[in-house]
XYZ file of C-alpha atoms in Angstrom:
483
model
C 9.544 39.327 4.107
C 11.834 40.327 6.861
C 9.303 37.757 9.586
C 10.015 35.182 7.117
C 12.542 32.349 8.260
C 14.416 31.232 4.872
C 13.608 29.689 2.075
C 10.732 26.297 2.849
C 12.809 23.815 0.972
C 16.120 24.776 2.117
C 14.440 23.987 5.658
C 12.968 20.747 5.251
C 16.424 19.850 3.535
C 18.194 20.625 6.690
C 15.744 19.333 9.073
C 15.517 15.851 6.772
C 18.782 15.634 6.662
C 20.034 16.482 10.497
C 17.648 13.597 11.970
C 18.924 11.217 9.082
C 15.403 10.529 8.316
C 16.055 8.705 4.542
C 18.378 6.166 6.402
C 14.959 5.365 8.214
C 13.141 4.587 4.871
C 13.052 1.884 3.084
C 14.612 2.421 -0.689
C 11.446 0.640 -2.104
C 8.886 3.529 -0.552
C 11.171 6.592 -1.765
C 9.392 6.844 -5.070
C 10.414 10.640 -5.662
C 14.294 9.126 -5.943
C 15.430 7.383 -9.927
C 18.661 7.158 -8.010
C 19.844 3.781 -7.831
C 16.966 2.229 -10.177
C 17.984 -0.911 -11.234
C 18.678 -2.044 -15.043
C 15.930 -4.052 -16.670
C 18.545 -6.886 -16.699
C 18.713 -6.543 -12.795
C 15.519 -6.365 -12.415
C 15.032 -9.540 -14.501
C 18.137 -11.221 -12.492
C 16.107 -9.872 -9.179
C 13.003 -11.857 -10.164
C 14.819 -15.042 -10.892
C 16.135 -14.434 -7.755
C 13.086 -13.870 -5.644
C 12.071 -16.792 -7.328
C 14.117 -18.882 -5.721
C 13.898 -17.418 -1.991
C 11.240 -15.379 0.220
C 11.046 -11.624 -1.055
C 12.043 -9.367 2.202
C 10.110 -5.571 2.705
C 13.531 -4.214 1.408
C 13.755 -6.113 -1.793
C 10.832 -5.435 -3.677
C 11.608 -3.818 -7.111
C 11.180 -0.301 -7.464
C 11.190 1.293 -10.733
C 11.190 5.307 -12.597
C 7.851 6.619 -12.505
C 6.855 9.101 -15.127
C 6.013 12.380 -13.936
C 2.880 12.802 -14.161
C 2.304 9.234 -11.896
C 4.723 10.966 -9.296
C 2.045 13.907 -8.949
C -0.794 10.886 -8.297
C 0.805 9.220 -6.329
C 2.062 12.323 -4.045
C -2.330 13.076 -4.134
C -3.011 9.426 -3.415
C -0.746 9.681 -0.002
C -1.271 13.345 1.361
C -5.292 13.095 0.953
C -5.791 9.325 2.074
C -7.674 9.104 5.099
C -5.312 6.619 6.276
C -2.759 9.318 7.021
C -0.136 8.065 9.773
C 3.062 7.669 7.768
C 1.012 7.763 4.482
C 0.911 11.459 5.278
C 4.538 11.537 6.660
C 5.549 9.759 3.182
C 3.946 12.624 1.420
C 5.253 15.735 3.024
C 9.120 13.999 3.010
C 8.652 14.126 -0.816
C 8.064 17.081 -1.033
C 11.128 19.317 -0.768
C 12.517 16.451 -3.758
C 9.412 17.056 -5.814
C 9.327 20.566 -5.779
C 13.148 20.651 -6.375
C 12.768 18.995 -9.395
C 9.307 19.931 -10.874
C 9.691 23.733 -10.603
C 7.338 25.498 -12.764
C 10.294 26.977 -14.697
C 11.363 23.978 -15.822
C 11.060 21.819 -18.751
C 9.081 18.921 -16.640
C 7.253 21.572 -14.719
C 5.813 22.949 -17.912
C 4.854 19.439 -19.639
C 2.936 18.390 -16.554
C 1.302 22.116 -16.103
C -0.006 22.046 -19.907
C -0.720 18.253 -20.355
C -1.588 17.204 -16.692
C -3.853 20.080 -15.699
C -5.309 18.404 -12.325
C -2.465 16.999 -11.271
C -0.340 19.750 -11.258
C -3.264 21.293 -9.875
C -3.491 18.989 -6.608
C 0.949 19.325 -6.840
C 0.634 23.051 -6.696
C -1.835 23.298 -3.573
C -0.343 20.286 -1.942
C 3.100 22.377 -2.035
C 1.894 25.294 -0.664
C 0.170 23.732 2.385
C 2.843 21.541 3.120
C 5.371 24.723 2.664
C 3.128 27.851 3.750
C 5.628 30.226 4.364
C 7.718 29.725 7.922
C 7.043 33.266 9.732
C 8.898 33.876 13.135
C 6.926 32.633 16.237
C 6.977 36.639 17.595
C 5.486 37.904 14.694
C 2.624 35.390 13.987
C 0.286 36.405 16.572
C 0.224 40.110 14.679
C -1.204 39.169 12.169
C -2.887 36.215 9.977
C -0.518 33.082 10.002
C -0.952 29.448 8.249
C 0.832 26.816 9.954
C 2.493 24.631 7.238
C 1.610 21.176 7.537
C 4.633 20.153 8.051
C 5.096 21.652 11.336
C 1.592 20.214 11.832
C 2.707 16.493 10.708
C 6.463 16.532 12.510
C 5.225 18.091 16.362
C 7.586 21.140 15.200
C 4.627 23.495 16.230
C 4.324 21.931 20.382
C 6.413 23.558 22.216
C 9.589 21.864 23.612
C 13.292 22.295 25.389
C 16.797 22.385 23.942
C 16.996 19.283 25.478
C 14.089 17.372 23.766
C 15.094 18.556 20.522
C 18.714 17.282 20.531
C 16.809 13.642 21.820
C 14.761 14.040 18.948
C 18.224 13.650 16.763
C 19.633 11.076 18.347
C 15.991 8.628 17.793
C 15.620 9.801 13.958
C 12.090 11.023 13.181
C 8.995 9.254 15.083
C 5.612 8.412 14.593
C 3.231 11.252 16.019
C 1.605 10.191 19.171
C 4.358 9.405 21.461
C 5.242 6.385 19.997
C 9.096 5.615 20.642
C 9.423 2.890 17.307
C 11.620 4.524 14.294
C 9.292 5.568 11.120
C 11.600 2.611 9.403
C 9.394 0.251 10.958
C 6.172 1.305 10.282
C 6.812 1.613 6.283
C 8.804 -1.876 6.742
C 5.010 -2.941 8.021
C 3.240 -1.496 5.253
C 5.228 -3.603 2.632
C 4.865 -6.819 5.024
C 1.129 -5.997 5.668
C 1.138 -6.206 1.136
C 2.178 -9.507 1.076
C -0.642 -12.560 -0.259
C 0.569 -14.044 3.239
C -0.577 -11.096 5.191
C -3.507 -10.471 3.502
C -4.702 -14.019 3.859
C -4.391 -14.222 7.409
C -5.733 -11.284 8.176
C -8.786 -11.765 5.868
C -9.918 -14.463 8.561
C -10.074 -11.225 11.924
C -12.707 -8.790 12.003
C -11.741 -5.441 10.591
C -15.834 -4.169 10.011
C -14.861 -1.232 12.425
C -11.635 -0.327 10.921
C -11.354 2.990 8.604
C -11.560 3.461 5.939
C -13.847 0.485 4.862
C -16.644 -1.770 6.334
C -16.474 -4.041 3.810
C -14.452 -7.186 4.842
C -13.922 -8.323 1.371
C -11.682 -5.335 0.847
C -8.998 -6.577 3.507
C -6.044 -4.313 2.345
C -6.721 -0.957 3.629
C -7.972 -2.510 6.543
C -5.310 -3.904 7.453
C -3.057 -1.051 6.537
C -5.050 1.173 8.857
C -4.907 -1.781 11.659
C -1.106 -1.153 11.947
C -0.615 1.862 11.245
C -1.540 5.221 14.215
C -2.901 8.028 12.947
C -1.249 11.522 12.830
C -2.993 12.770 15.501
C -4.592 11.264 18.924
C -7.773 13.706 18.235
C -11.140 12.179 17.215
C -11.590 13.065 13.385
C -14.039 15.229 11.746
C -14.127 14.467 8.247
C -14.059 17.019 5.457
C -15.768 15.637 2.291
C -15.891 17.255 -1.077
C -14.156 18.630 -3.468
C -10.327 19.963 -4.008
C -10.721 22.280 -0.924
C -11.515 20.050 1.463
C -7.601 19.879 1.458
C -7.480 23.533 3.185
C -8.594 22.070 6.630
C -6.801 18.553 6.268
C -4.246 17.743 9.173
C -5.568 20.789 10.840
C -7.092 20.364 14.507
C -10.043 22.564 15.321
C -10.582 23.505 18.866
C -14.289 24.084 19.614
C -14.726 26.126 23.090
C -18.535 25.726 23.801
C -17.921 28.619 26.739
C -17.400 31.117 23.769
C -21.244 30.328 22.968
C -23.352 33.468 23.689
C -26.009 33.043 25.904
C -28.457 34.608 23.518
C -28.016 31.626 21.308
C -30.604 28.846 20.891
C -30.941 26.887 24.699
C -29.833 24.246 22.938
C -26.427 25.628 23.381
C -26.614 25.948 26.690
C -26.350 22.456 27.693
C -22.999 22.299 26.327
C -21.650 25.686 27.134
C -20.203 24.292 30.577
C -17.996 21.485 28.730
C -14.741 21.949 27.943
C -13.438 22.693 24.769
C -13.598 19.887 21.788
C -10.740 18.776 19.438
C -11.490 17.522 15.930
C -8.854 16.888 13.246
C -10.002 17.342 10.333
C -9.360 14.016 7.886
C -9.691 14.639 4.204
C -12.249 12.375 1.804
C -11.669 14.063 -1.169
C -13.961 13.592 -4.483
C -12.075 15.115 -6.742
C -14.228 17.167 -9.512
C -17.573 17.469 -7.477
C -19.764 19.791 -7.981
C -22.878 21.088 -5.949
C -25.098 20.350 -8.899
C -23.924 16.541 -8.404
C -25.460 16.113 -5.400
C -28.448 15.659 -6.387
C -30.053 12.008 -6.539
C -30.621 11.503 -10.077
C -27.252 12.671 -11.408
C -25.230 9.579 -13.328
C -22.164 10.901 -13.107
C -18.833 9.482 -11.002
C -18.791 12.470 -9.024
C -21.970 11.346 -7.629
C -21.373 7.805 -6.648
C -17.670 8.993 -5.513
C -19.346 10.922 -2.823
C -21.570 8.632 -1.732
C -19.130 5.762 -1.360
C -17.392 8.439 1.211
C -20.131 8.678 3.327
C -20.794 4.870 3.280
C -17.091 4.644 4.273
C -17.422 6.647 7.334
C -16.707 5.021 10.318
C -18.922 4.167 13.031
C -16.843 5.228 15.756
C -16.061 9.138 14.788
C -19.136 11.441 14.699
C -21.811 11.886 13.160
C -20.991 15.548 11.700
C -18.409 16.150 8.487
C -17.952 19.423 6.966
C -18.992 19.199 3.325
C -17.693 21.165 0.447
C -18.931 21.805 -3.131
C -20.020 25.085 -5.431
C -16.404 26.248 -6.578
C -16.120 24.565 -9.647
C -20.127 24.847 -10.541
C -19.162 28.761 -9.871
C -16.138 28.942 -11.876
C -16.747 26.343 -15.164
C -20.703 28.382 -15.075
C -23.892 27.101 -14.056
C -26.079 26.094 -16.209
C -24.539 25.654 -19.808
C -26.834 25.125 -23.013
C -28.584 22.585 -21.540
C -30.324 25.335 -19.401
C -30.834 28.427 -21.710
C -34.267 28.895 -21.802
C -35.525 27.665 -18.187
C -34.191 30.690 -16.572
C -34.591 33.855 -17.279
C -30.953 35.671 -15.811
C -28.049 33.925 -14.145
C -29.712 34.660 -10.353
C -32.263 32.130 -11.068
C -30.011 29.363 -12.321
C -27.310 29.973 -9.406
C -30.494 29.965 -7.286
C -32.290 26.789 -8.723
C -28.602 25.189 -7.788
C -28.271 26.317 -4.406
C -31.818 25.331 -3.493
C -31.033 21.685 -5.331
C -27.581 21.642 -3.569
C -29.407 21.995 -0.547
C -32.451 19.919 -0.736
C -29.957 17.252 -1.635
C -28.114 17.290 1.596
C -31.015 17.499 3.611
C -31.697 13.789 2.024
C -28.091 12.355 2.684
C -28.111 14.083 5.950
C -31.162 12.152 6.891
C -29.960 9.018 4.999
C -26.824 8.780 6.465
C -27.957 10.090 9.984
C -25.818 12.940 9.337
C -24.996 16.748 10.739
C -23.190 18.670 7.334
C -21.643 21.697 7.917
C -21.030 23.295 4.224
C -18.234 25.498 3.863
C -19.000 28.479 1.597
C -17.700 29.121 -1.561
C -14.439 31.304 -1.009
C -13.382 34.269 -3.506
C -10.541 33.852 -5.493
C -7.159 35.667 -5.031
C -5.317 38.918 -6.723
C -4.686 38.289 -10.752
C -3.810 40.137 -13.162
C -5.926 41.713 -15.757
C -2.862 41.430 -18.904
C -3.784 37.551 -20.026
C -6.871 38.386 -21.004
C -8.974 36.617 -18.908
C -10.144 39.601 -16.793
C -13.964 39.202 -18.035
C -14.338 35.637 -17.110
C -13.101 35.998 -13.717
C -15.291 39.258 -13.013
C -18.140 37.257 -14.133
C -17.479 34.135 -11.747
C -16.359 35.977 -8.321
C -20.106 37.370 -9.444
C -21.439 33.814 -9.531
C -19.289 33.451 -5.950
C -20.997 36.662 -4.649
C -24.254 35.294 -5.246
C -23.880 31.821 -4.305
C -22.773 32.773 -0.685
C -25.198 35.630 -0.465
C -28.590 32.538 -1.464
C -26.438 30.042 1.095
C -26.667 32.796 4.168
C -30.619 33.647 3.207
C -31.439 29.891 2.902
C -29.300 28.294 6.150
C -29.434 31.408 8.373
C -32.841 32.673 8.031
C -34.735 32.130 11.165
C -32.100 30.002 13.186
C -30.444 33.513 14.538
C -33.877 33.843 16.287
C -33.795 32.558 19.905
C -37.120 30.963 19.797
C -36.668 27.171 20.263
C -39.448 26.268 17.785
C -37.541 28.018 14.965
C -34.672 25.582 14.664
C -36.293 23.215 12.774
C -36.233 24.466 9.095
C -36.427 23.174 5.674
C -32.677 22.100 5.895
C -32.605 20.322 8.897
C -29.156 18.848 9.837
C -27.475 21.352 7.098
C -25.612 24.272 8.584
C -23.733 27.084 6.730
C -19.961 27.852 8.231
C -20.812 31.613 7.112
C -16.464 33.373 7.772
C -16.926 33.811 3.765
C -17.023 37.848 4.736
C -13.857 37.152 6.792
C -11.701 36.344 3.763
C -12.394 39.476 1.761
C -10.172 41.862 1.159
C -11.170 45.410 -0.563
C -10.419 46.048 -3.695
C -11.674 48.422 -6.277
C -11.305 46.590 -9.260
C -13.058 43.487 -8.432
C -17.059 43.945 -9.649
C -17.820 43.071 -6.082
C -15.542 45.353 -4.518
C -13.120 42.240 -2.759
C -11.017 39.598 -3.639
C -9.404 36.727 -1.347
C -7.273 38.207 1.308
C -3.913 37.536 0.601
C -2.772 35.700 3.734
C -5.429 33.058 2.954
C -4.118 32.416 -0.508
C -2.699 29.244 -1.273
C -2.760 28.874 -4.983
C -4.802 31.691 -6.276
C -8.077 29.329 -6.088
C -7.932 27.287 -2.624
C -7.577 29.352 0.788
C -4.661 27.775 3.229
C -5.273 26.549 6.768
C -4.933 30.186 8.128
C -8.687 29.786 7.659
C -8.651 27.247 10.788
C -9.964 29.634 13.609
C -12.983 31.475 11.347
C -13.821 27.783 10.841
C -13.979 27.257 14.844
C -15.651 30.203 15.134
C -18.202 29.686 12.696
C -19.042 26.240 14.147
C -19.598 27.835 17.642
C -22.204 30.451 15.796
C -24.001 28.453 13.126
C -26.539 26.575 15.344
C -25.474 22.757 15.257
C -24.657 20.674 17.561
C -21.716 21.437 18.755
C -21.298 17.997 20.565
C -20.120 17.185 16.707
């Protein structure tokens, strides 16, 4: 505790509050504020009077949102692909949101008993955006998770005395070396919303602008038209479930020098380039499972997914990281509708994996596609008193296994340096294999490990400390690491 620096909401208080950065937006777009609400009688006099004259950015009504649409909405901004001030919106509400929904608190409780996956997304969302500060001298010593707030706000670049008191004086900018005030770009947003913006921009082309092709659906296209992104990297896009959120904001740096020359001689076309930046861009589908994958499945989950990929734009690459087998690990695989077709749970977490699979080598094919599946990582440190010590042996089990069928079925013969042997069964689909990297002994877990506990976030989801076994595992699975 003595590396840490203060407490994470006391910080982005102060840091919010020296660059006056809620002067600099718009009263309509701070939804985390019932400050200031207007009366339903001034809301009704407001419409009469925006009846009579053109409604300005500033004057749109805002009114209370319940709790639990504070928690969406805060999901709806931070995971959008959109990100630019989207993202920026998110993480500013953050320091309010956790100030009021503290899980010792009355609201805090409602939404953690009634609004399970909500306060789910809240609680991992919090600790990315917070992580824990640690002083610059002691990070390299150890394991370190950069919040993404430093990541989002440039506090991580290096910079004088100097730049930082210029940085006061112009409020808080847009990522990207842009010199216009945040103010503007949220003003945009709101004028972009208007019926008169929307219908003359239905009339340009916006096929090649993310996060849809389709031109009927004009609004996020022309969002996205306006607005920069958070980062001046190419994107790699992280598709799947909850924990695709681990890696979001997060830029990988892939050194193709670092590439053994024992590797495949594929690799060695690329080894003299220099190194690669990807950030990684969240396209969440929330509640996926690896057992959805699979064509014939009729369930949202399904069609959720595949309305990501068909969203993908044309310009990034043609490689996402994929991730799915958490939640088919922890709710149990298989279920009554499978007693009797397998004989132990190693065949049904088998028959799964090899589905999973088989199903990604179609979409990777379909979609002219290189997936890089993230394993399934082990879950953190709990307590045995609750009671629920028996169902969590049983599923970091059902984790042990899962990863331990993923290594056989992506690994086996691609660590040989014959050229012929890189074709396989699961062509395009590699495994990011740093699961072993995240264990941590321990001697009351069946499998002898749980998550290490720098690369908790919630107890469930790992944190974006995970961001250089991810690099390295991309330099050592065998794709193409053009990406």
């Amino acid at each position: 505790k003595s590396d840490t620096i203060g407490n994470p909401v006391t910080t982005m208080h102060v840091f919010l509050s020296e660059r006056h950065v809620m002067r600099e937006i718009p009263s309509i777009l701070q939804y985390w504020d019932d400050e200031g609400i207007a009366s339903p009688q001034q809301e009704t006099d407001q419409r009469c009077a925006s009846n009579n004259q053109q409604t300005q950015p500033d004057q749109f009504e805002r009114r209370t949102l319940p709790p639990a649409i504070l928690l969406l909405l805060l999901k709806l901004l931070y995971s959008s692909p959109i990100s630019g001030p989207f993202l920026q919106l998110a993480c500013i509400s953050m320091p309010y949101l956790a100030g009021r929904f503290a899980p010792a608190f009355p609201e805090g409780r409602m939404l953690a008993r009634h609004f399970k996956s909500h306060w789910a997304y809240y609680v991992l969302i919090r600790a990315l955006v917070l992580g824990e500060r640690v002083k610059k001298h002691r990070r390299a010593k150890g394991i370190y998770h950069v919040p993404v707030w430093d990541v989002v706000f440039g506090l991580e670049t290096p910079h004088s005395v100097k730049d930082e008191e210029e940085k006061k004086d112009e409020c808080l900018l847009i990522p990207g070396g842009d010199k216009d005030k945040i103010s503007n770009y949220f003003r945009r947003i709101l004028q972009a919303c208007s019926p008169q913006s929307i219908q003359s921009a239905s009339k340009c082309d916006t096929s090649n602008i993310l996060p849809c092709h389709n031109p009927k659906s004009s609004l996020p296209c022309i969002i996205q038209h306006r607005i920069p992104s958070c980062s001046t990297h190419p994107p790699i896009f992280v598709v799947g479930d909850s924990h695709v959120l681990s890696l979001a904001w997060q830029t990988l740096c892939i050194d193709p020098s670092k590439v053994s020359r024992n590797n495949y001689d594929l690799q060695n076309d690329v080894q003299e380039q220099s190194p690669i930046h990807r950030t990684a861009i969240p396209f969440p589908a929330t509640g996926m499972k690896a057992w959805h994958v699979r064509p014939s499945t009729q369930f949202f989950t399904h069609y959720n997914l595949r309305a990501c990929l068909q969203r993908l734009p044309s310009f990034s690459g043609r490689s996402i990281i994929l991730s799915a087998g958490e939640i088919d690990c922890r709710e149990g695989i298989g279920g009554s509708l499978l007693q009797g077709y397998y004989s132990n749970c190693s065949d049904a977490v088998e028959r799964t994996v090899i589905e999973f699979l088989t199903a990604l080598t179609n979409l990777a094919e379909e979609y002219q596609l290189q997936i890089l599946v993230m394993p399934v990582a082990p879950h953190a440190y709990r307590s045995e008193k609750n009671g629920k010590s028996m169902g969590r042996a049983r599923r970091r089990e059902t984790m042990c296994l899962w990863n331990e069928i993923l290594r056989r079925e992506l690994t086996c013969g691609r660590s040989l340096p014959q050229p012929n042997n890189l074709q396989s069964k699961y062509d395009r689909v590699f495994l990011l294999d740093y699961e072993r990297k995240l264990q941590h002994a321990d001697t009351n877990s069946p499998v002898g490990y749980v998550l290490h506990p720098s690369y908790n976030a919630d107890y469930t989801h790992v944190n974006g400390a995970i961001l250089p076994l991810v690099e390295d595992a991309i330099l050592h699975c065998g794709c193409d690491l053009t990406l």
